[in-house]
Short mmCIF file of C-alpha atoms in Angstrom, two decimals:
data_model
loop_
_atom_site.label_atom_id
_atom_site.label_comp_id
_atom_site.label_asym_id
_atom_site.label_seq_id
_atom_site.Cartn_x
_atom_site.Cartn_y
_atom_site.Cartn_z
CA MET A 1 7.95 121.13 -194.13
CA ARG A 2 7.79 119.39 -190.75
CA ASN A 3 4.45 119.21 -188.93
CA MET A 4 5.00 119.83 -185.21
CA MET A 5 2.71 119.52 -182.21
CA ILE A 6 3.46 121.29 -178.92
CA THR A 7 1.82 120.79 -175.52
CA ILE A 8 1.61 124.03 -173.56
CA GLU A 9 1.00 124.99 -169.91
CA TYR A 10 -0.01 128.57 -169.21
CA ASP A 11 -1.20 130.83 -166.45
CA GLY A 12 -3.94 132.78 -168.21
CA SER A 13 -4.19 135.53 -165.57
CA ALA A 14 -2.37 138.17 -167.61
CA TYR A 15 -3.84 137.30 -171.02
CA ASN A 16 -6.96 138.09 -173.02
CA GLY A 17 -7.18 134.42 -173.93
CA TRP A 18 -5.56 131.96 -176.32
CA GLN A 19 -6.48 133.62 -179.59
CA ILE A 20 -4.46 136.38 -181.21
CA GLN A 21 -6.34 139.66 -181.33
CA PRO A 22 -5.76 143.31 -182.23
CA ASN A 23 -5.90 144.56 -178.63
CA GLY A 24 -4.40 142.81 -175.63
CA LYS A 25 -1.98 139.97 -175.04
CA SER A 26 -2.72 136.42 -176.19
CA ILE A 27 -0.95 133.13 -175.65
CA GLN A 28 -1.08 132.32 -179.38
CA GLU A 29 0.73 135.56 -180.20
CA GLU A 30 3.47 134.89 -177.62
CA ILE A 31 4.09 131.49 -179.22
CA ILE A 32 4.15 132.93 -182.74
CA LYS A 33 6.64 135.59 -181.57
CA ALA A 34 8.87 132.95 -179.93
CA LEU A 35 8.78 130.80 -183.10
CA ARG A 36 9.66 133.83 -185.20
CA VAL A 37 12.79 134.42 -183.12
CA ILE A 38 14.02 130.83 -183.24
CA THR A 39 13.07 130.03 -186.87
CA LYS A 40 13.14 133.49 -188.53
CA GLN A 41 9.77 132.56 -190.08
CA ASN A 42 6.20 133.76 -189.70
CA ILE A 43 4.38 130.61 -188.67
CA SER A 44 0.64 129.91 -188.39
CA VAL A 45 -0.06 128.21 -185.06
CA HIS A 46 -3.34 126.26 -184.66
CA GLY A 47 -4.59 125.63 -181.11
CA ALA A 48 -6.74 122.62 -180.22
CA GLY A 49 -9.27 125.02 -178.71
CA ARG A 50 -9.62 128.62 -177.69
CA THR A 51 -9.49 129.50 -174.03
CA ASP A 52 -11.02 132.75 -172.78
CA ALA A 53 -9.30 135.56 -170.88
CA LYS A 54 -7.92 134.42 -167.50
CA VAL A 55 -8.54 130.72 -168.26
CA HIS A 56 -5.52 128.46 -167.64
CA ALA A 57 -4.14 125.36 -169.34
CA TYR A 58 -2.02 122.49 -168.14
CA GLY A 59 -2.22 120.80 -171.53
CA GLN A 60 -3.29 122.99 -174.45
CA CYS A 61 -2.04 121.57 -177.75
CA ALA A 62 -1.09 123.43 -180.90
CA SER A 63 0.28 122.41 -184.29
CA PHE A 64 2.24 124.27 -186.97
CA LYS A 65 4.28 123.57 -190.10
CA VAL A 66 7.87 124.69 -190.13
CA ASP A 67 10.95 124.35 -192.31
CA CYS A 68 13.85 124.36 -189.86
CA SER A 69 16.67 122.12 -188.67
CA ILE A 70 16.16 122.34 -184.89
CA PRO A 71 16.03 118.71 -183.66
CA THR A 72 12.64 117.76 -182.21
CA GLU A 73 14.13 116.96 -178.79
CA LYS A 74 15.59 120.50 -178.57
CA PHE A 75 12.49 122.30 -179.84
CA SER A 76 10.74 122.80 -176.47
CA ALA A 77 13.84 124.32 -174.85
CA ALA A 78 14.37 126.60 -177.84
CA ILE A 79 10.81 127.97 -177.73
CA ASN A 80 10.85 128.22 -173.91
CA SER A 81 13.97 130.38 -174.05
CA GLN A 82 11.81 133.01 -175.82
CA LEU A 83 8.57 132.63 -173.86
CA PRO A 84 7.51 134.63 -170.78
CA GLU A 85 7.56 132.80 -167.43
CA ASP A 86 3.77 132.25 -167.42
CA ILE A 87 3.85 130.13 -170.60
CA VAL A 88 5.86 126.93 -171.04
CA VAL A 89 6.06 124.29 -173.78
CA LYS A 90 6.08 120.91 -172.01
CA GLU A 91 6.61 118.69 -175.04
CA THR A 92 7.22 118.88 -178.80
CA VAL A 93 6.56 115.96 -181.13
CA GLU A 94 6.75 115.65 -184.92
CA LYS A 95 3.49 114.39 -186.46
CA ASP A 96 2.26 113.08 -189.79
CA PRO A 97 1.60 115.78 -192.44
CA GLY A 98 -2.19 115.41 -192.01
CA PHE A 99 -2.23 116.10 -188.26
CA HIS A 100 -3.99 119.27 -187.08
CA ALA A 101 -4.22 120.17 -183.35
CA ARG A 102 -7.87 121.17 -183.69
CA PHE A 103 -9.31 118.93 -186.40
CA SER A 104 -7.53 115.78 -185.19
CA ALA A 105 -8.64 116.23 -181.57
CA ALA A 106 -10.88 113.41 -180.28
CA GLY A 107 -11.70 114.97 -176.92
CA LYS A 108 -10.65 117.24 -174.09
CA GLN A 109 -10.43 117.23 -170.31
CA TYR A 110 -11.36 120.39 -168.43
CA GLU A 111 -11.12 121.00 -164.68
CA TYR A 112 -12.99 123.72 -162.81
CA LYS A 113 -11.63 124.60 -159.35
CA ILE A 114 -13.79 126.02 -156.58
CA CYS A 115 -13.00 127.12 -153.05
CA ASN A 116 -16.09 127.28 -150.88
CA GLN A 117 -15.31 129.36 -147.81
CA LYS A 118 -16.66 132.40 -146.05
CA TYR A 119 -13.69 134.72 -146.52
CA ARG A 120 -12.35 135.49 -149.99
CA SER A 121 -9.22 133.66 -151.06
CA ALA A 122 -5.92 135.56 -151.20
CA ILE A 123 -3.58 132.86 -152.50
CA ASN A 124 -6.07 131.25 -154.91
CA ARG A 125 -7.76 134.46 -156.11
CA ASN A 126 -6.57 133.97 -159.72
CA TYR A 127 -6.77 130.17 -159.70
CA LYS A 128 -10.14 129.14 -158.22
CA TRP A 129 -13.69 130.45 -158.07
CA HIS A 130 -14.44 131.66 -154.56
CA VAL A 131 -18.02 130.79 -153.52
CA SER A 132 -18.86 132.23 -150.12
CA LYS A 133 -22.36 130.75 -149.64
CA PRO A 134 -22.53 127.22 -148.23
CA LEU A 135 -22.79 124.54 -150.92
CA ASP A 136 -24.72 121.28 -150.66
CA LEU A 137 -22.10 118.95 -152.07
CA GLU A 138 -24.42 115.93 -152.09
CA GLN A 139 -26.96 117.71 -154.31
CA MET A 140 -24.12 118.85 -156.56
CA LYS A 141 -22.92 115.27 -156.95
CA HIS A 142 -26.42 114.19 -157.98
CA ALA A 143 -26.45 117.01 -160.55
CA VAL A 144 -23.02 116.14 -161.93
CA ASN A 145 -24.12 112.54 -162.45
CA LEU A 146 -26.81 113.71 -164.91
CA ILE A 147 -24.26 115.16 -167.31
CA PRO A 148 -22.41 112.19 -168.88
CA GLY A 149 -24.01 110.99 -172.09
CA THR A 150 -24.96 112.44 -175.45
CA HIS A 151 -27.07 115.57 -175.10
CA ASP A 152 -28.02 118.65 -177.02
CA PHE A 153 -26.16 121.24 -174.93
CA SER A 154 -27.67 124.24 -176.73
CA GLN A 155 -28.83 125.68 -173.39
CA PHE A 156 -25.21 125.62 -172.24
CA MET A 157 -23.73 127.65 -175.07
CA ALA A 158 -23.06 131.36 -174.80
CA SER A 159 -24.01 133.70 -177.60
CA GLY A 160 -21.24 134.67 -179.97
CA SER A 161 -20.78 131.19 -181.41
CA ASP A 162 -21.88 130.15 -184.90
CA VAL A 163 -21.85 126.42 -184.14
CA LYS A 164 -24.87 124.62 -185.68
CA ASP A 165 -24.56 121.12 -184.23
CA THR A 166 -24.93 121.49 -180.48
CA VAL A 167 -24.94 117.76 -179.61
CA ARG A 168 -21.89 116.63 -177.64
CA ASN A 169 -20.92 113.41 -175.91
CA ILE A 170 -19.65 113.88 -172.36
CA THR A 171 -17.85 110.79 -171.08
CA ARG A 172 -16.99 112.00 -167.59
CA ALA A 173 -18.30 114.57 -165.12
CA GLU A 174 -17.12 114.18 -161.57
CA ILE A 175 -16.54 116.16 -158.39
CA VAL A 176 -13.08 115.53 -156.94
CA ALA A 177 -12.32 116.66 -153.38
CA GLY A 178 -9.27 118.83 -152.78
CA LYS A 179 -6.81 118.43 -149.91
CA ALA A 180 -8.21 121.38 -147.99
CA ARG A 181 -11.74 121.57 -146.64
CA GLY A 182 -14.08 123.43 -148.99
CA HIS A 183 -11.75 123.08 -151.98
CA PHE A 184 -12.83 120.84 -154.83
CA SER A 185 -12.78 120.43 -158.60
CA ILE A 186 -15.35 119.45 -161.19
CA ILE A 187 -13.75 117.42 -163.99
CA PHE A 188 -15.30 117.17 -167.46
CA GLU A 189 -14.24 114.97 -170.35
CA GLY A 190 -15.95 114.71 -173.70
CA ASN A 191 -15.57 114.73 -177.44
CA GLY A 192 -16.19 118.45 -177.67
CA PHE A 193 -17.42 121.48 -175.78
CA LEU A 194 -19.53 124.43 -176.91
CA TYR A 195 -18.58 128.07 -176.28
CA LYS A 196 -18.50 128.59 -172.45
CA MET A 197 -20.23 125.21 -171.97
CA VAL A 198 -18.07 124.14 -169.01
CA ARG A 199 -18.51 127.45 -167.20
CA MET A 200 -22.29 127.38 -167.79
CA LEU A 201 -22.54 123.79 -166.54
CA VAL A 202 -20.50 124.73 -163.45
CA ALA A 203 -22.79 127.70 -162.77
CA ALA A 204 -25.85 125.42 -163.03
CA ILE A 205 -24.26 122.87 -160.66
CA VAL A 206 -23.34 125.58 -158.13
CA GLU A 207 -26.90 127.00 -158.29
CA ILE A 208 -28.13 123.54 -157.31
CA GLY A 209 -25.56 123.47 -154.48
CA MET A 210 -26.98 126.79 -153.26
CA HIS A 211 -30.57 125.40 -153.46
CA LYS A 212 -31.42 128.07 -156.03
CA SER A 213 -32.11 125.43 -158.65
CA THR A 214 -32.77 121.67 -158.76
CA THR A 215 -31.44 118.56 -160.43
CA GLU A 216 -34.85 118.30 -162.14
CA GLU A 217 -34.31 121.69 -163.76
CA LEU A 218 -30.84 120.66 -164.94
CA TYR A 219 -32.27 117.43 -166.37
CA ALA A 220 -34.96 119.40 -168.19
CA ARG A 221 -32.34 121.71 -169.68
CA LEU A 222 -30.22 118.75 -170.83
CA THR A 223 -33.22 117.03 -172.43
CA GLN A 224 -34.75 120.14 -174.06
CA GLN A 225 -37.90 119.91 -171.94
CA THR A 226 -37.53 123.53 -170.90
CA ASN A 227 -36.09 126.60 -172.50
CA CYS A 228 -34.22 128.15 -169.65
CA THR A 229 -33.09 131.69 -170.33
CA ASN A 230 -30.61 131.53 -167.46
CA ARG A 231 -27.21 132.09 -168.99
CA TRP A 232 -25.21 132.40 -165.77
CA THR A 233 -21.54 131.64 -166.34
CA ALA A 234 -18.93 130.73 -163.72
CA PRO A 235 -15.94 133.10 -163.70
CA PRO A 236 -12.95 132.27 -165.91
CA GLN A 237 -10.13 131.94 -163.35
CA GLY A 238 -11.37 128.56 -162.07
CA LEU A 239 -11.14 126.87 -165.48
CA TYR A 240 -8.22 124.74 -166.71
CA LEU A 241 -7.81 122.94 -170.05
CA ASN A 242 -6.03 119.90 -168.63
CA LYS A 243 -5.57 117.71 -171.65
CA VAL A 244 -6.42 117.27 -175.33
CA TYR A 245 -6.97 113.69 -176.48
CA TYR A 246 -6.06 112.55 -179.99
CA LYS A 247 -7.19 109.48 -181.91
CA GLY A 248 -5.60 106.33 -180.53
CA GLU A 249 -5.13 107.83 -177.04
CA GLU A 250 -7.00 106.41 -174.09
CA PHE A 251 -9.08 108.81 -172.05
CA ASN A 252 -7.79 108.52 -168.53
CA LEU A 253 -8.51 109.57 -164.99
CA ASP A 254 -5.35 111.61 -164.40
CA THR A 255 -5.79 115.25 -163.49
CA PRO A 256 -2.50 116.69 -164.71
CA GLY A 257 -0.89 119.39 -162.63
CA SER A 258 -3.92 119.81 -160.41
CA MET A 259 -3.42 122.17 -157.51
CA VAL A 260 -6.72 121.34 -155.75
CA MET B 1 -8.35 148.37 -124.50
CA ARG B 2 -9.43 145.17 -126.25
CA ASN B 3 -6.79 142.59 -127.16
CA MET B 4 -7.54 141.15 -130.61
CA MET B 5 -6.08 138.25 -132.55
CA ILE B 6 -6.45 137.96 -136.33
CA THR B 7 -5.69 134.97 -138.58
CA ILE B 8 -4.40 136.05 -141.97
CA GLU B 9 -3.96 134.41 -145.38
CA TYR B 10 -1.63 136.09 -147.83
CA ASP B 11 0.03 135.60 -151.18
CA GLY B 12 3.58 136.79 -150.44
CA SER B 13 4.60 137.10 -154.12
CA ALA B 14 4.41 140.90 -154.23
CA TYR B 15 5.82 141.61 -150.74
CA ASN B 16 9.23 141.94 -149.14
CA GLY B 17 7.99 139.81 -146.27
CA TRP B 18 5.82 140.12 -143.20
CA GLN B 19 7.80 142.74 -141.33
CA ILE B 20 7.42 146.46 -141.88
CA GLN B 21 10.53 148.04 -143.39
CA PRO B 22 11.69 151.37 -144.79
CA ASN B 23 11.85 150.14 -148.41
CA GLY B 24 9.35 147.86 -150.06
CA LYS B 25 5.89 146.56 -149.28
CA SER B 26 5.18 144.41 -146.23
CA ILE B 27 2.11 142.54 -145.07
CA GLN B 28 2.41 144.04 -141.55
CA GLU B 29 2.27 147.55 -143.00
CA GLU B 30 -0.82 146.78 -145.09
CA ILE B 31 -2.59 145.57 -141.96
CA ILE B 32 -1.52 148.61 -139.92
CA LYS B 33 -2.77 150.88 -142.73
CA ALA B 34 -6.12 149.05 -142.86
CA LEU B 35 -6.51 149.29 -139.07
CA ARG B 36 -5.69 153.01 -139.23
CA VAL B 37 -8.53 153.58 -141.69
CA ILE B 38 -11.14 151.65 -139.74
CA THR B 39 -10.12 152.73 -136.18
CA LYS B 40 -8.47 156.14 -136.79
CA GLN B 41 -5.63 154.89 -134.54
CA ASN B 42 -1.98 153.99 -135.05
CA ILE B 43 -1.86 150.42 -133.83
CA SER B 44 1.13 148.17 -133.13
CA VAL B 45 0.56 144.78 -134.76
CA HIS B 46 2.57 141.77 -133.51
CA GLY B 47 2.88 138.78 -135.83
CA ALA B 48 3.39 135.23 -134.58
CA GLY B 49 6.47 135.00 -136.76
CA ARG B 50 8.15 136.78 -139.62
CA THR B 51 7.92 135.40 -143.10
CA ASP B 52 10.51 136.33 -145.73
CA ALA B 53 9.92 137.96 -149.10
CA LYS B 54 7.72 135.83 -151.41
CA VAL B 55 6.79 133.40 -148.60
CA HIS B 56 3.02 132.75 -148.26
CA ALA B 57 0.71 132.13 -145.31
CA TYR B 58 -2.61 130.32 -144.97
CA GLY B 59 -2.65 130.96 -141.24
CA GLN B 60 -0.36 133.72 -139.96
CA CYS B 61 -1.60 135.13 -136.66
CA ALA B 62 -1.18 138.63 -135.27
CA SER B 63 -2.36 140.44 -132.14
CA PHE B 64 -2.93 144.09 -131.31
CA LYS B 65 -4.59 146.27 -128.67
CA VAL B 66 -7.33 148.59 -129.79
CA ASP B 67 -9.89 150.92 -128.28
CA CYS B 68 -12.83 150.77 -130.67
CA SER B 69 -16.47 149.74 -130.78
CA ILE B 70 -16.47 147.52 -133.90
CA PRO B 71 -18.08 144.22 -132.81
CA THR B 72 -15.67 141.29 -132.96
CA GLU B 73 -17.81 139.42 -135.49
CA LYS B 74 -17.67 142.42 -137.87
CA PHE B 75 -13.94 143.06 -137.44
CA SER B 76 -12.65 140.76 -140.21
CA ALA B 77 -14.99 142.23 -142.83
CA ALA B 78 -14.06 145.76 -141.74
CA ILE B 79 -10.30 145.12 -142.12
CA ASN B 80 -10.79 143.17 -145.36
CA SER B 81 -12.62 146.12 -146.91
CA GLN B 82 -9.31 148.03 -146.65
CA LEU B 83 -6.86 145.26 -147.57
CA PRO B 84 -5.50 144.47 -151.06
CA GLU B 85 -6.79 141.30 -152.73
CA ASP B 86 -3.64 139.28 -151.92
CA ILE B 87 -4.19 139.62 -148.13
CA VAL B 88 -7.30 138.49 -146.26
CA VAL B 89 -8.23 138.27 -142.56
CA LYS B 90 -9.94 134.90 -142.10
CA GLU B 91 -10.94 135.29 -138.46
CA THR B 92 -10.87 137.80 -135.60
CA VAL B 93 -11.18 136.78 -131.94
CA GLU B 94 -10.93 138.78 -128.72
CA LYS B 95 -8.34 137.37 -126.32
CA ASP B 96 -7.32 137.81 -122.66
CA PRO B 97 -5.20 140.92 -121.94
CA GLY B 98 -2.06 138.79 -121.54
CA PHE B 99 -2.27 137.14 -124.97
CA HIS B 100 0.49 137.95 -127.49
CA ALA B 101 0.54 136.37 -130.98
CA ARG B 102 4.27 135.72 -130.79
CA PHE B 103 4.99 135.03 -127.11
CA SER B 104 1.86 132.92 -126.55
CA ALA B 105 2.53 130.69 -129.58
CA ALA B 106 3.10 127.03 -128.72
CA GLY B 107 4.03 125.86 -132.21
CA LYS B 108 3.68 126.29 -135.94
CA GLN B 109 2.94 124.25 -139.03
CA TYR B 110 4.87 125.01 -142.22
CA GLU B 111 4.38 123.42 -145.62
CA TYR B 112 6.95 123.47 -148.41
CA LYS B 113 5.64 122.71 -151.91
CA ILE B 114 7.77 121.21 -154.66
CA CYS B 115 7.05 120.32 -158.28
CA ASN B 116 9.55 117.88 -159.68
CA GLN B 117 9.29 117.94 -163.46
CA LYS B 118 11.58 118.47 -166.42
CA TYR B 119 10.00 121.65 -167.76
CA ARG B 120 9.63 124.76 -165.60
CA SER B 121 6.20 125.44 -164.13
CA ALA B 122 4.09 128.26 -165.56
CA ILE B 123 1.02 128.12 -163.31
CA ASN B 124 2.89 127.28 -160.08
CA ARG B 125 5.94 129.47 -160.69
CA ASN B 126 5.23 131.68 -157.66
CA TYR B 127 3.75 128.90 -155.50
CA LYS B 128 6.09 125.90 -155.63
CA TRP B 129 9.79 125.20 -155.98
CA HIS B 130 10.47 123.75 -159.41
CA VAL B 131 13.15 121.03 -159.23
CA SER B 132 14.03 119.72 -162.71
CA LYS B 133 16.48 116.94 -161.75
CA PRO B 134 14.90 113.57 -160.87
CA LEU B 135 14.36 113.11 -157.12
CA ASP B 136 14.65 109.84 -155.22
CA LEU B 137 11.51 110.13 -153.12
CA GLU B 138 12.28 107.00 -151.06
CA GLN B 139 15.62 108.44 -149.91
CA MET B 140 13.91 111.74 -149.13
CA LYS B 141 11.34 109.94 -146.96
CA HIS B 142 14.16 108.27 -145.01
CA ALA B 143 15.76 111.70 -144.54
CA VAL B 144 12.52 113.34 -143.40
CA ASN B 145 12.03 110.60 -140.78
CA LEU B 146 15.27 111.69 -139.06
CA ILE B 147 13.97 115.16 -138.30
CA PRO B 148 11.26 114.74 -135.62
CA GLY B 149 12.64 115.04 -132.09
CA THR B 150 14.58 117.55 -130.06
CA HIS B 151 17.75 118.65 -131.83
CA ASP B 152 20.21 121.51 -131.88
CA PHE B 153 19.33 122.94 -135.29
CA SER B 154 22.25 125.44 -135.32
CA GLN B 155 23.43 124.05 -138.68
CA PHE B 156 20.00 124.89 -140.09
CA MET B 157 19.98 128.57 -139.16
CA ALA B 158 20.91 131.31 -141.59
CA SER B 159 23.20 134.13 -140.50
CA GLY B 160 21.47 137.35 -139.50
CA SER B 161 19.75 135.91 -136.44
CA ASP B 162 20.79 136.70 -132.86
CA VAL B 163 19.05 133.65 -131.36
CA LYS B 164 21.21 131.97 -128.66
CA ASP B 165 19.23 128.81 -127.89
CA THR B 166 19.15 126.79 -131.10
CA VAL B 167 17.44 123.69 -129.68
CA ARG B 168 13.95 123.08 -131.08
CA ASN B 169 11.45 120.24 -130.81
CA ILE B 170 10.02 119.09 -134.15
CA THR B 171 6.91 116.97 -133.69
CA ARG B 172 6.15 116.20 -137.34
CA ALA B 173 8.09 116.07 -140.59
CA GLU B 174 6.37 114.29 -143.44
CA ILE B 175 6.23 114.12 -147.21
CA VAL B 176 2.67 114.34 -148.53
CA ALA B 177 1.98 113.44 -152.16
CA GLY B 178 0.11 115.92 -154.31
CA LYS B 179 -2.65 115.07 -156.77
CA ALA B 180 -0.41 115.47 -159.81
CA ARG B 181 2.61 113.31 -160.52
CA GLY B 182 5.85 114.94 -159.29
CA HIS B 183 4.04 117.40 -157.02
CA PHE B 184 4.44 116.98 -153.27
CA SER B 185 4.75 118.86 -149.98
CA ILE B 186 7.00 118.53 -146.97
CA ILE B 187 5.10 119.37 -143.78
CA PHE B 188 6.87 120.51 -140.60
CA GLU B 189 5.37 121.02 -137.16
CA GLY B 190 7.27 122.05 -134.06
CA ASN B 191 7.47 124.33 -131.08
CA GLY B 192 9.64 126.82 -132.92
CA PHE B 193 11.77 127.35 -136.01
CA LEU B 194 15.09 129.18 -136.46
CA TYR B 195 15.71 131.76 -139.17
CA LYS B 196 15.33 129.99 -142.57
CA MET B 197 15.34 126.60 -140.81
CA VAL B 198 12.54 125.08 -142.91
CA ARG B 199 14.10 126.21 -146.19
CA MET B 200 17.53 124.87 -145.13
CA LEU B 201 16.03 121.53 -144.07
CA VAL B 202 14.18 121.31 -147.40
CA ALA B 203 17.40 122.04 -149.30
CA ALA B 204 19.19 119.27 -147.36
CA ILE B 205 16.35 116.81 -148.07
CA VAL B 206 16.32 117.68 -151.79
CA GLU B 207 20.13 117.24 -151.96
CA ILE B 208 19.60 113.74 -150.61
CA GLY B 209 16.89 113.18 -153.22
CA MET B 210 19.40 114.20 -155.92
CA HIS B 211 22.02 111.81 -154.44
CA LYS B 212 24.31 114.77 -153.77
CA SER B 213 24.16 114.12 -150.02
CA THR B 214 23.15 111.26 -147.72
CA THR B 215 20.86 110.57 -144.79
CA GLU B 216 24.05 109.91 -142.75
CA GLU B 217 25.24 113.45 -143.43
CA LEU B 218 21.87 114.86 -142.40
CA TYR B 219 21.96 112.79 -139.21
CA ALA B 220 25.47 114.07 -138.44
CA ARG B 221 24.32 117.66 -138.93
CA LEU B 222 21.32 117.12 -136.64
CA THR B 223 23.50 115.53 -133.91
CA GLN B 224 26.42 117.99 -134.14
CA GLN B 225 28.83 115.27 -135.26
CA THR B 226 29.90 117.38 -138.21
CA ASN B 227 30.18 121.07 -138.87
CA CYS B 228 28.74 121.34 -142.31
CA THR B 229 29.39 124.69 -143.93
CA ASN B 230 26.71 124.01 -146.53
CA ARG B 231 24.12 126.75 -146.12
CA TRP B 232 22.01 126.02 -149.19
CA THR B 233 18.48 127.37 -148.82
CA ALA B 234 15.41 126.35 -150.80
CA PRO B 235 13.76 129.30 -152.58
CA PRO B 236 11.04 131.26 -150.75
CA GLN B 237 8.03 130.77 -153.04
CA GLY B 238 7.48 127.13 -152.00
CA LEU B 239 7.05 128.00 -148.30
CA TYR B 240 3.70 128.44 -146.52
CA LEU B 241 3.03 129.25 -142.86
CA ASN B 242 -0.05 127.05 -142.55
CA LYS B 243 -0.97 127.44 -138.90
CA VAL B 244 0.09 128.86 -135.54
CA TYR B 245 -0.79 126.75 -132.51
CA TYR B 246 -1.59 128.32 -129.13
CA LYS B 247 -1.63 126.73 -125.70
CA GLY B 248 -4.60 124.45 -125.28
CA GLU B 249 -4.86 123.71 -129.00
CA GLU B 250 -4.20 120.23 -130.34
CA PHE B 251 -1.60 119.90 -133.07
CA ASN B 252 -3.38 118.26 -135.97
CA LEU B 253 -2.78 116.69 -139.31
CA ASP B 254 -4.79 119.13 -141.39
CA THR B 255 -3.00 121.01 -144.10
CA PRO B 256 -5.13 124.13 -144.45
CA GLY B 257 -5.77 125.50 -147.89
CA SER B 258 -3.18 123.26 -149.49
CA MET B 259 -3.01 123.48 -153.28
CA VAL B 260 -0.64 120.50 -153.71
#
């Protein structure tokens, strides 16, 4: 059996998320269906992480074991021939037998895109979060600077997760300006992320930008000095899984495929 | 009668173009329908320029005469309440009686977005032209530098236009790098553009980038020293009408709303 890893870009707009489910379309199911056509086998596909409905990816990774003779360099094209136009395999590599897209992952990069303008966005409606109230970008930058480090992020985890260890190490949190006025991204890199953690952090940062909350409150939440019951979550369409890092790979400052 | 000008952003993916037509959806028709609901009048709406099917706009302009009491500052919100989510009025201003969105226009800015990568694009499939062959960006920059100036662009006009005077003055043509590797825009500004002129210029520039044509050939086409029968046209989804300039307005280097 060969152990394959694929890197996948997808537009999540039309999907109920990465994970296969009884009702609704999923990216995982589309990939399993495509693999079934090209290999005539039912294959278990393991994603590096789940993404929710309407969340996008420039660099989701998945691994699977397969017994087939398709050469590695032709694998991506073969799968792509069976995938819908909103999902594409960018790369296929053969890995050691012990590799697993999820358990071997050392970290991830997420990007959250915001357009801050009075009128709603027509072109970016499925690709950025539209915030109509003015945002204090300087306050938001102060807030973002509090995030890197090792924290217990339990106040930034949505219910519905059975994770026990809620400590994560965030190595990068940064606001990156877009080309157009009012458009920007918040980039996060770290060794792991809790359920809806990025979207809850983004919501907290935007609340500070609206002067509805303070950097002090964010600091208190990150250091367990308050038990904030605020569970506001930024909407899914602004979120992108940009990259999954594996052992031996350098974390880097690239923002792959960014449309900001 | 008040003479109103609106500035419109739209995602052209689902439309057969700006202009109203017997078959298929048009942006002009959606705006007329919205105006009919809010004013109870059938109103003639004049766009600054037509855009083809699947072409987008961050700053199309249109003017119309209306007899109604909606205050100007509430006009955009009133129209937007009746428009689909892929069209939005960004601004409404009241103009002098003689103003006409098309005849008063002094110039336009177009942007053409390209992603140059081996695999097709999932997220940008409706928003950029995917070119899979490697492009020689240096040669393309040389080519783009030939375009500013006053030229007879008759070799960059598609059939189906009855325009007689094919001389136009292009004040800016420039390649602007995107945030992600392989993603870039070509920006054009000028006093007017012939039918499909931008898409034919982009196709000529990309042919040079593929080493299928030369800057000399482009120069000959711009100076009428050859009669090139090549009428290759770049696909519509990469094209954006960014801005319409009116008399008294400075041309500027902003690229509104760019997602590059």
